[in-house]
Each structure stands twice: as C-alpha cells, then as structure tokens.
Amino acid sequence: MEEVLALRPFVPSKDYAASKAFYAALGFTEDYSDASITSFNAGAFSFFLQNLYVEQFAENCMLQLVVRNLDAWWAAREWERLEARFGMKTPIAPARQAWGSRVGFVYDPCGVLWHVTESAVPAEN
C-alpha cells in the first residue's frame, strides 16, 4: 500500500459556517472552501468539512487527533469560550482510559466526537 498518500475523512456539519469557524478556532487551517465543502489541514494531515448533515452519521462519527503534547494542546484552547460561542457539548478533559491512553473528548457543533490523544513515544534505551 505504499502508493497511498493520504486518508481524508468527510466530516458532516449542521451549521456549515459555525463548523468552519469552530475548526479554525481549534487551529486547523482552511485550504479550500466553497458552498459545499471545505478542506482543513494540520500540517500533513487533512479532512473535508461537508455542508451536509445526517443526524445518525454525525452522532456516530468519531475521529482521533493525535498530538505531540496533549496537556499543552488542551491548555491552549479556551474551552469555555468555545462552548459559549458554538453551543457544543462540554469537552471532557484528558484522562487515562481503560485501554491505557490518555484522551480528551471534544464534540464539534453538530455532535462529531473527536478523541484527542498524545502520541506514544517509545522509551529510550
């Protein structure tokens, strides 16, 4: 599968303008946008925000964002301000999960759940 260069999910939005503003506020960079789709990236990684909402899909859509330093990433976001501005569910601060990873949970404005976790760096010998 060495010919694969990217895997880009399509994320739904209930209020397209609000979702675009939400992802920009989280720190994603907009590459392209028109009335039906916006391409966001974070470095070499990207996803498409759709101007499309299907409740069952949005409520079951989960994505994982792996960051270098979870505590620093989490602390850099103004969660109370984002909640008030976008009417999203309250984020759940990072905590150790049963499977061993520390994960923070963030819901976008239409209910898509992001699992934000830290990259596991192997211990040096």
Short mmCIF file of C-alpha atoms in Angstrom, two decimals, residues 8-124:
data_model
loop_
_atom_site.label_atom_id
_atom_site.label_comp_id
_atom_site.label_asym_id
_atom_site.label_seq_id
_atom_site.Cartn_x
_atom_site.Cartn_y
_atom_site.Cartn_z
CA ARG A 8 -9.15 12.15 4.39
CA PRO A 9 -12.45 11.75 6.22
CA PHE A 10 -15.54 13.75 5.28
CA VAL A 11 -17.00 15.38 8.40
CA PRO A 12 -20.64 16.49 8.46
CA SER A 13 -21.88 19.90 9.59
CA LYS A 14 -25.31 21.05 10.70
CA ASP A 15 -24.43 24.75 10.52
CA TYR A 16 -21.68 24.95 7.91
CA ALA A 17 -20.50 28.48 8.80
CA ALA A 18 -20.37 27.69 12.52
CA SER A 19 -18.47 24.45 11.93
CA LYS A 20 -15.96 26.24 9.69
CA ALA A 21 -15.39 28.84 12.41
CA PHE A 22 -15.12 26.10 15.07
CA TYR A 23 -12.39 24.21 13.24
CA ALA A 24 -10.49 27.42 12.55
CA ALA A 25 -10.75 28.28 16.28
CA LEU A 26 -9.27 24.85 17.14
CA GLY A 27 -6.27 25.73 14.97
CA PHE A 28 -6.96 23.93 11.69
CA THR A 29 -6.01 25.81 8.51
CA GLU A 30 -8.50 26.19 5.68
CA ASP A 31 -7.05 25.15 2.31
CA TYR A 32 -10.10 25.42 0.09
CA SER A 33 -13.73 26.30 0.56
CA ASP A 34 -16.89 26.62 -1.48
CA ALA A 35 -20.61 26.33 -0.71
CA SER A 36 -20.47 22.55 -0.27
CA ILE A 37 -17.04 21.58 1.08
CA THR A 38 -14.06 22.97 2.98
CA SER A 39 -10.65 21.34 3.18
CA PHE A 40 -8.91 21.80 6.54
CA ASN A 41 -5.39 20.75 7.43
CA ALA A 42 -2.98 20.50 10.30
CA GLY A 43 0.44 20.04 8.78
CA ALA A 44 0.42 16.99 6.52
CA PHE A 45 -3.00 15.82 7.79
CA SER A 46 -6.35 16.97 6.48
CA PHE A 47 -10.09 16.39 6.38
CA PHE A 48 -13.07 17.71 4.45
CA LEU A 49 -15.92 19.52 6.18
CA GLN A 50 -19.17 18.95 4.30
CA ASN A 51 -22.12 21.29 4.08
CA LEU A 52 -24.25 18.22 4.77
CA TYR A 53 -25.92 16.91 7.88
CA VAL A 54 -27.27 13.43 8.51
CA GLU A 55 -28.09 13.13 12.19
CA GLN A 56 -27.32 9.42 12.54
CA PHE A 57 -23.96 9.84 10.83
CA ALA A 58 -22.98 12.93 12.83
CA GLU A 59 -23.91 11.31 16.14
CA ASN A 60 -21.83 8.20 15.32
CA CYS A 61 -18.87 9.90 13.65
CA MET A 62 -15.67 9.77 15.72
CA LEU A 63 -12.21 10.92 14.75
CA GLN A 64 -8.91 10.67 16.56
CA LEU A 65 -6.50 13.59 16.69
CA VAL A 66 -3.03 12.60 17.89
CA VAL A 67 -0.93 15.48 19.21
CA ARG A 68 2.63 15.67 20.46
CA ASN A 69 1.77 17.06 23.90
CA LEU A 70 -1.85 16.55 24.99
CA ASP A 71 -1.67 18.75 28.07
CA ALA A 72 -0.18 21.68 26.13
CA TRP A 73 -2.68 21.29 23.28
CA TRP A 74 -5.61 21.12 25.71
CA ALA A 75 -4.42 24.11 27.76
CA ALA A 76 -4.04 26.26 24.63
CA ARG A 77 -7.78 26.03 23.86
CA GLU A 78 -10.29 28.34 25.53
CA TRP A 79 -12.96 25.68 26.12
CA GLU A 80 -15.48 27.85 27.98
CA ARG A 81 -15.33 30.50 25.25
CA LEU A 82 -15.69 27.83 22.53
CA GLU A 83 -18.66 26.27 24.33
CA ALA A 84 -20.40 29.63 24.62
CA ARG A 85 -19.64 30.62 21.03
CA PHE A 86 -20.57 27.34 19.32
CA GLY A 87 -23.10 25.75 21.68
CA MET A 88 -21.17 22.49 21.68
CA LYS A 89 -21.29 19.81 24.35
CA THR A 90 -18.85 20.36 27.20
CA PRO A 91 -15.43 18.88 26.34
CA ILE A 92 -14.17 16.13 28.63
CA ALA A 93 -10.66 16.87 29.91
CA PRO A 94 -7.90 14.35 29.23
CA ALA A 95 -7.93 11.28 31.45
CA ARG A 96 -6.45 7.81 31.34
CA GLN A 97 -8.81 5.39 29.59
CA ALA A 98 -9.26 1.66 30.23
CA TRP A 99 -7.20 0.86 27.14
CA GLY A 100 -4.22 2.79 28.56
CA SER A 101 -4.20 6.04 26.56
CA ARG A 102 -4.90 9.49 27.95
CA VAL A 103 -7.70 11.00 25.89
CA GLY A 104 -9.65 14.27 25.91
CA PHE A 105 -13.04 14.32 24.20
CA VAL A 106 -14.27 17.25 22.11
CA TYR A 107 -17.64 17.49 20.35
CA ASP A 108 -17.94 19.75 17.33
CA PRO A 109 -21.08 21.92 16.89
CA CYS A 110 -23.09 19.11 15.23
CA GLY A 111 -22.00 16.32 17.59
CA VAL A 112 -18.99 14.77 15.86
CA LEU A 113 -16.76 13.35 18.60
CA TRP A 114 -13.01 13.93 18.45
CA HIS A 115 -10.74 11.76 20.61
CA VAL A 116 -7.66 13.89 21.26
CA THR A 117 -4.73 11.82 22.46
CA GLU A 118 -1.00 12.01 22.77
CA SER A 119 1.48 10.25 20.57
CA ALA A 120 3.12 7.35 22.33
CA VAL A 121 6.84 7.92 22.17
CA PRO A 122 8.92 4.79 22.77
CA ALA A 123 11.17 4.97 25.80
CA GLU A 124 14.85 5.44 25.01
#
